[in-house]
PDB file of C-alpha atoms in Angstrom:
ATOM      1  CA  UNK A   1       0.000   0.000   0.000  1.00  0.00           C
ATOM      2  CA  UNK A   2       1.394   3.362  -0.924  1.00  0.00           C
ATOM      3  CA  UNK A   3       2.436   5.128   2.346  1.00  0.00           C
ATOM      4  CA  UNK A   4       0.155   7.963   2.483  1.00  0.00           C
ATOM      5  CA  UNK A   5      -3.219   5.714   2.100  1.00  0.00           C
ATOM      6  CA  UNK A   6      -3.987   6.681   6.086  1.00  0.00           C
ATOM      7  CA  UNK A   7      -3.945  10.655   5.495  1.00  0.00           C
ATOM      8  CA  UNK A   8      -5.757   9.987   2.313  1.00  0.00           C
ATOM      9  CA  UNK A   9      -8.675   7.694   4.396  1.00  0.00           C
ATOM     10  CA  UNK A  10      -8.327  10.192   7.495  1.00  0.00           C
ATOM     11  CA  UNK A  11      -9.139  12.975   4.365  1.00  0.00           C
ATOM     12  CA  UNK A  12     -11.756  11.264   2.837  1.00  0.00           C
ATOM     13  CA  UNK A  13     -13.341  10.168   6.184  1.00  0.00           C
ATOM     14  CA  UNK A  14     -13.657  13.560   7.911  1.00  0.00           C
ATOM     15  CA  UNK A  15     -16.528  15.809   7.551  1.00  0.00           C
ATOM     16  CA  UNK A  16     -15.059  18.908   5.016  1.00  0.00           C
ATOM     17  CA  UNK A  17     -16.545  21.547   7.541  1.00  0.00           C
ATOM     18  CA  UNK A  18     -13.547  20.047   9.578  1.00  0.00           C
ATOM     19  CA  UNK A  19     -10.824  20.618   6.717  1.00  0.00           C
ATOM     20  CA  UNK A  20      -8.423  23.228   7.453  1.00  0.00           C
ATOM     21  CA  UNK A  21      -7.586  24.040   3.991  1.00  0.00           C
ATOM     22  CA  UNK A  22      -4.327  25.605   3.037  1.00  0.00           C
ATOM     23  CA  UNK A  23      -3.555  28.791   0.878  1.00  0.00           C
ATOM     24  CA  UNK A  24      -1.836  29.096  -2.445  1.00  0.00           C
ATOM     25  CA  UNK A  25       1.569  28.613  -0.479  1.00  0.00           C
ATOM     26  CA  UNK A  26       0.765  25.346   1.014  1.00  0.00           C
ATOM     27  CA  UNK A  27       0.295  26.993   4.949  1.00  0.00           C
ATOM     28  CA  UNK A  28      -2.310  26.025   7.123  1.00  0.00           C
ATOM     29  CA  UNK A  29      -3.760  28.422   9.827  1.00  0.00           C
ATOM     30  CA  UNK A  30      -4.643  26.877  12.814  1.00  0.00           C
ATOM     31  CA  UNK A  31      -7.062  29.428  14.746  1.00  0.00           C
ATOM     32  CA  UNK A  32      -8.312  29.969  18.285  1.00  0.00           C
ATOM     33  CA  UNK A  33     -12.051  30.490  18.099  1.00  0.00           C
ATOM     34  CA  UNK A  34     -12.246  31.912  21.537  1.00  0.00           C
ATOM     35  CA  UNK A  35     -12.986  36.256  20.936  1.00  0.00           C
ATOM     36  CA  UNK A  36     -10.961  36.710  24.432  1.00  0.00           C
ATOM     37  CA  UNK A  37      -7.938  34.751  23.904  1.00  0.00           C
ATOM     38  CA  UNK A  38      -4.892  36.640  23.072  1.00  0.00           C
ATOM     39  CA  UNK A  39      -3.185  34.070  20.954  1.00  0.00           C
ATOM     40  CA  UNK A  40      -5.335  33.906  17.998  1.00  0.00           C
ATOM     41  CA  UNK A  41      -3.517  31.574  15.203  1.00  0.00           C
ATOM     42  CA  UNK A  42      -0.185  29.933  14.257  1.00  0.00           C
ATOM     43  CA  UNK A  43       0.777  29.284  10.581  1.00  0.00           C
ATOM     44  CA  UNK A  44       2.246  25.991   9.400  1.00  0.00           C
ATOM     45  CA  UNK A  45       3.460  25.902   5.776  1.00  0.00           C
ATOM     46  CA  UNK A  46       4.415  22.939   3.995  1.00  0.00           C
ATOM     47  CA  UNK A  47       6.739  21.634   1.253  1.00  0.00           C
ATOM     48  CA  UNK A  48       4.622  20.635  -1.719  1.00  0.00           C
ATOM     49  CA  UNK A  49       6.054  17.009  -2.215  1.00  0.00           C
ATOM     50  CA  UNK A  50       4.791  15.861   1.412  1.00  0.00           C
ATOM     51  CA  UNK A  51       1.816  14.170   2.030  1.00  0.00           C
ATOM     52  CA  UNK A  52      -0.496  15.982   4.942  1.00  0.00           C
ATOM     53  CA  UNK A  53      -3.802  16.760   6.110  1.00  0.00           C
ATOM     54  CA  UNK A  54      -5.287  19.418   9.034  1.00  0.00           C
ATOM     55  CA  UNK A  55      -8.582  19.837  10.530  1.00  0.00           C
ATOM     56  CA  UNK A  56      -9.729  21.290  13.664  1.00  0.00           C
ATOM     57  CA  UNK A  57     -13.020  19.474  15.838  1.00  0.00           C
ATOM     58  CA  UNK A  58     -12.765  22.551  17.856  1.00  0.00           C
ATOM     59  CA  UNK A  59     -16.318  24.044  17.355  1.00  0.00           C
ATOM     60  CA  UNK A  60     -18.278  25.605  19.810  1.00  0.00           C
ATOM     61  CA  UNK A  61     -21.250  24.554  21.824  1.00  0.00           C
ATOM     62  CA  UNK A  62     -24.678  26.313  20.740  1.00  0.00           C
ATOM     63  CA  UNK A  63     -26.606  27.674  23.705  1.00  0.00           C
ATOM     64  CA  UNK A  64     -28.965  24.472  24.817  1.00  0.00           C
ATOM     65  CA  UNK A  65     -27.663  22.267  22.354  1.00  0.00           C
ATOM     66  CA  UNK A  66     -25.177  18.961  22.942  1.00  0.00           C
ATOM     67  CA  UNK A  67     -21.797  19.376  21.970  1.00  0.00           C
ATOM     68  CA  UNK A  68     -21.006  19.185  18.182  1.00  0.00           C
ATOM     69  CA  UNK A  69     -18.125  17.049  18.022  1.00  0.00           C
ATOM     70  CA  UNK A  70     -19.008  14.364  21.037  1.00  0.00           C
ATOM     71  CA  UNK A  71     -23.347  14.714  20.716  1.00  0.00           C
ATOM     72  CA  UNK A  72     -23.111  11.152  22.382  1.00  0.00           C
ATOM     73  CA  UNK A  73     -21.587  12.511  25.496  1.00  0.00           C
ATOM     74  CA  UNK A  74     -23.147  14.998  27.931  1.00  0.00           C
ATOM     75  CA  UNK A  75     -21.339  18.468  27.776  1.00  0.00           C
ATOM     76  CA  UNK A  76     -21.725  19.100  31.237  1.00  0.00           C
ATOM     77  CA  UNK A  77     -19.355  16.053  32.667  1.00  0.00           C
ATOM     78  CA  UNK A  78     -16.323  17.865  32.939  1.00  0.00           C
ATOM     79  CA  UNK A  79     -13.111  16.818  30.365  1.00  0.00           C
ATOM     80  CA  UNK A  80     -15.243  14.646  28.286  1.00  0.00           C
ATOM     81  CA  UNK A  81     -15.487  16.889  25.252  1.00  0.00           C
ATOM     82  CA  UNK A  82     -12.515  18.220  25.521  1.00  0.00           C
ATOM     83  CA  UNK A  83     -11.307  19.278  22.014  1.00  0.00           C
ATOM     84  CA  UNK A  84      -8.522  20.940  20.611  1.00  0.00           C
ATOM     85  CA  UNK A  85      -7.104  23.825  17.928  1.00  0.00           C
ATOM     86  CA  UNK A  86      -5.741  21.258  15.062  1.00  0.00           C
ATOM     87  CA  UNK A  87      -4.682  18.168  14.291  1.00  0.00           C
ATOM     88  CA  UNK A  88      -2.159  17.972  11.818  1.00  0.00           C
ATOM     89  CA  UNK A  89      -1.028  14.363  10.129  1.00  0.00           C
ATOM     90  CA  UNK A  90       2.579  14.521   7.882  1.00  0.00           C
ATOM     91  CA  UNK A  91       3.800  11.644   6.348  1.00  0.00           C
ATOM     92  CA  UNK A  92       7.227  11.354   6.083  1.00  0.00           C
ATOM     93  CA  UNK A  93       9.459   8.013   4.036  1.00  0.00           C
ATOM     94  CA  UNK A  94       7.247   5.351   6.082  1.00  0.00           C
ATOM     95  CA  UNK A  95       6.398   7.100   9.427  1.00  0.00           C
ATOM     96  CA  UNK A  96       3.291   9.112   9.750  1.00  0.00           C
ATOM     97  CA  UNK A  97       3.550  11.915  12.357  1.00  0.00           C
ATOM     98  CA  UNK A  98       0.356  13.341  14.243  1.00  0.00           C
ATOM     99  CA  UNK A  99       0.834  16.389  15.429  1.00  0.00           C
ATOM    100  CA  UNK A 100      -1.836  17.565  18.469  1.00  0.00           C
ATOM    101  CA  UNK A 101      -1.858  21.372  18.468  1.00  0.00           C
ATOM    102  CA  UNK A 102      -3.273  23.366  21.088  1.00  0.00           C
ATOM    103  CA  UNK A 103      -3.434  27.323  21.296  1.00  0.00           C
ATOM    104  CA  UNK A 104      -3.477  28.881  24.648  1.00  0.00           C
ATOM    105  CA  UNK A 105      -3.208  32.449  26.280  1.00  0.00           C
ATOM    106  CA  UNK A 106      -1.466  33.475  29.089  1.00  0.00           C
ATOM    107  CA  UNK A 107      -2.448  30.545  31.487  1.00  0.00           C
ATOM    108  CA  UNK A 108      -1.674  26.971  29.220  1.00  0.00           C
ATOM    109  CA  UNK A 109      -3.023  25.036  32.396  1.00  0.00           C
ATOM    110  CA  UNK A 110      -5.101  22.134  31.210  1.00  0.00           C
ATOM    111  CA  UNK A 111      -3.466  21.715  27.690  1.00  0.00           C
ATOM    112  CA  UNK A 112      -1.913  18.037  27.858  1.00  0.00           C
ATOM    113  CA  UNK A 113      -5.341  16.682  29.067  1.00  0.00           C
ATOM    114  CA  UNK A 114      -6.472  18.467  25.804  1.00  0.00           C
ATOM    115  CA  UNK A 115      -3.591  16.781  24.161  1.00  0.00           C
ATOM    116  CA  UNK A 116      -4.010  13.751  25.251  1.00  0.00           C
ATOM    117  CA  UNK A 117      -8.014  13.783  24.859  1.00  0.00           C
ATOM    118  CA  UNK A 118      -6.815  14.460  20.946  1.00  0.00           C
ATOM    119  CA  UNK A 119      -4.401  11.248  20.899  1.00  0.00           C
ATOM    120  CA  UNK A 120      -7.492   8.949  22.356  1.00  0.00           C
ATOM    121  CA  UNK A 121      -9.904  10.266  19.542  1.00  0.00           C
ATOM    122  CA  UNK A 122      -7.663   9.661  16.662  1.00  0.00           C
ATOM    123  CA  UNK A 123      -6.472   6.511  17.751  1.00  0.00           C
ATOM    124  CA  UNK A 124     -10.063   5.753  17.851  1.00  0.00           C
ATOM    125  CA  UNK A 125     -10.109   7.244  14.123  1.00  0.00           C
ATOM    126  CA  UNK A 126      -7.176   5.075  13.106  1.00  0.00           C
ATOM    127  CA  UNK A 127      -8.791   1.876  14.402  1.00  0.00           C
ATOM    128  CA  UNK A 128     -12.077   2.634  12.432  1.00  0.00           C
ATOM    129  CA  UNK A 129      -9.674   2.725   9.304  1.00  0.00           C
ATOM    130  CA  UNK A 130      -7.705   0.076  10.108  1.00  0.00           C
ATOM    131  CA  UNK A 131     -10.936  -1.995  10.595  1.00  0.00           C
ATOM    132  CA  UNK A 132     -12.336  -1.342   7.378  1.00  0.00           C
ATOM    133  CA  UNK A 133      -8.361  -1.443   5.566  1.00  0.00           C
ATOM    134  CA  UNK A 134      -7.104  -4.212   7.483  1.00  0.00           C
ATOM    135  CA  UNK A 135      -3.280  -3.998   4.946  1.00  0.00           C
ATOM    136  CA  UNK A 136      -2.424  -0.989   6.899  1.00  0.00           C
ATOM    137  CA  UNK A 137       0.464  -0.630   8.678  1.00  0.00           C
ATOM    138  CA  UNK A 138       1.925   2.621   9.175  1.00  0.00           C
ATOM    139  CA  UNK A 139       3.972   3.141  11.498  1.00  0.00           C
ATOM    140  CA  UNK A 140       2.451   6.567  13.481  1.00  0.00           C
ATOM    141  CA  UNK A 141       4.778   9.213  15.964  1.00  0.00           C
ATOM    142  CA  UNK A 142       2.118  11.220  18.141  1.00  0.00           C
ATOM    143  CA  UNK A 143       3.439  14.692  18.846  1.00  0.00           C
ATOM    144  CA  UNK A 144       1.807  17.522  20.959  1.00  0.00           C
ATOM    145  CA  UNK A 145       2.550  20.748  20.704  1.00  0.00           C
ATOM    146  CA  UNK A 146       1.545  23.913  22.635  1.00  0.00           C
ATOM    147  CA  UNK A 147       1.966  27.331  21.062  1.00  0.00           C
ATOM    148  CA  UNK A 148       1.256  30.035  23.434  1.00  0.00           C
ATOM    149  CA  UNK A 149       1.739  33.568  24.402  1.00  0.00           C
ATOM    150  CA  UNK A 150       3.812  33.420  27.828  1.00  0.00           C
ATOM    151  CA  UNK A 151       5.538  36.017  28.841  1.00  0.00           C
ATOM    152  CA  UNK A 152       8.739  34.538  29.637  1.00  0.00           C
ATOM    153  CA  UNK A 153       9.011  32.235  26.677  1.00  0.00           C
ATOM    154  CA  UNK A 154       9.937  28.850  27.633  1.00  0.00           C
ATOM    155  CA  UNK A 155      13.640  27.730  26.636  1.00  0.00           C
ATOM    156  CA  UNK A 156      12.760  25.897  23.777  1.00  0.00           C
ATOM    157  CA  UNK A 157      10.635  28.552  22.017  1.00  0.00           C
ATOM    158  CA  UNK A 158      12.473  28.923  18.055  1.00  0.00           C
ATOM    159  CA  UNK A 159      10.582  30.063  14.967  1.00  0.00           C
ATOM    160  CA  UNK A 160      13.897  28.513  12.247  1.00  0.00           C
ATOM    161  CA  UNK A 161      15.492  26.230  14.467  1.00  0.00           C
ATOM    162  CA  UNK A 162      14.529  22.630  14.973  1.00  0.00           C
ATOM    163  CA  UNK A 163      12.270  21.890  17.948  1.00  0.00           C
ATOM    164  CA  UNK A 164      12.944  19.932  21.008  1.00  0.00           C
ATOM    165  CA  UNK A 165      10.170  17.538  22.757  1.00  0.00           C
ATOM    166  CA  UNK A 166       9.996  16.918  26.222  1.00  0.00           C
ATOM    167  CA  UNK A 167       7.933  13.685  27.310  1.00  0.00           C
ATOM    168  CA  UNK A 168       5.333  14.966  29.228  1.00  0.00           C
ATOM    169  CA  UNK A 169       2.985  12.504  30.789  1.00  0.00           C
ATOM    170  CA  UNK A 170       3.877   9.730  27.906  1.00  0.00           C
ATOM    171  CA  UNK A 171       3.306  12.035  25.158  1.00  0.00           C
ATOM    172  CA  UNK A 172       6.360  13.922  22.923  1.00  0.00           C
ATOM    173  CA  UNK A 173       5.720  17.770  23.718  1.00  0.00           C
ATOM    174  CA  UNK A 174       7.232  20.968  22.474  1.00  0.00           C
ATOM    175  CA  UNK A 175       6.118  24.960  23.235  1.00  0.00           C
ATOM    176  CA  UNK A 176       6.492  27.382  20.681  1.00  0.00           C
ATOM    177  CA  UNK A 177       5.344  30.928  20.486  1.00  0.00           C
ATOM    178  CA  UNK A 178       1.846  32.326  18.859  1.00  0.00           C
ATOM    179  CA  UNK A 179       0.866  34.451  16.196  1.00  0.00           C
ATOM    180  CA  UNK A 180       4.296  32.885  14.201  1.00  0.00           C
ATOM    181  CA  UNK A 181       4.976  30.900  11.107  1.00  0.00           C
ATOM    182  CA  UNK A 182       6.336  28.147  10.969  1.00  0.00           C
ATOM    183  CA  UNK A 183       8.042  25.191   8.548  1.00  0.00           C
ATOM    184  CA  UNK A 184       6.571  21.773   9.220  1.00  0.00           C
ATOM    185  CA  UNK A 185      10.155  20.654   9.132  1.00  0.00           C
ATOM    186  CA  UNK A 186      11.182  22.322  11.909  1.00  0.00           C
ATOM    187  CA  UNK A 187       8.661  19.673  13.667  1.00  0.00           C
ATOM    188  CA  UNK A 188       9.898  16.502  12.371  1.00  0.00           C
TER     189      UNK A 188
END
């Protein structure tokens, strides 16, 4: 099987009002819907030879209504629809990598939950595709990153350099700063 054939049945199997659709350079804007959050969006271009998809499940909630990512689960249990910003899946030689994004503000409390609530749904995902293409067997590198707008930016922080993960909790985590662009490379 070629190796993209998961991002191509993740593509094909997501609802399109959950695309994030890149511009004429190949970039992807991953947004924070929240009005009072101060980091609003982080740009993520792409070379045109590698295979990738984005899409965000972060929607919000309409007043009286169930949640519209998780309408199986009730809203007000705390943690159980927890969503977040992107999800970004890059296929590189035979490895795919699944990058968990999350935007926060000044206060990134709660974000690996968030992170990690994003692993368990698309490893759920996966399974569903693996179930109905059993001859799949890419190998897949979870990543989480947080970009946020701290004000004393965490050691790491680089917008050209490569970035360094820090296992956090079992999961592969860097921090990087908002409202930047960036070169999926830099990720790998």
């Amino acid at each position: 099987m070629p190796n993209n054939v998961l991002i191509d049945a993740m593509h094909d199997m997501i609802e399109p009002d959950f695309h994030i659709t890149p511009n004429e350079t190949n970039t992807v804007r991953i947004l924070e819907p929240q009005a009072q959050a101060s980091c609003h969006f982080v740009d993520i271009q792409f070379k045109k030879s590698m295979p990738y998809f984005a899409f965000s499940i972060d929607k919000p909630r309409q007043k009286n209504l169930g949640d519209p990512v998780y309408p199986f689960f009730n809203p007000e249990v705390g943690c159980l629809c927890s969503k977040n910003d992107g999800i970004l899946f890059v296929q590189q030689s035979d490895k795919l990598y699944i990058f968990l994004i999350e935007l926060k503000s000044n206060n990134p409390r709660n974000y690996l939950n968030q992170l990690k609530a994003a692993k368990i749904f698309v490893d759920f995902i996966i399974q569903r595709i693996k179930l109905c293409n059993p001859d799949i067997r890419t190998l897949v590198d979870y990543r989480g990153i947080l970009f946020s707008c701290r004000r004393t930016p965490a050691e790491s922080l680089t917008k050209k350099g490569k970035v360094e993960y820090t296992n956090r909790g079992g999961l592969q985590v860097a921090e990087q700063g908002c409202h930047n662009h960036y070169f999926i490379q830099q990720f790998l």
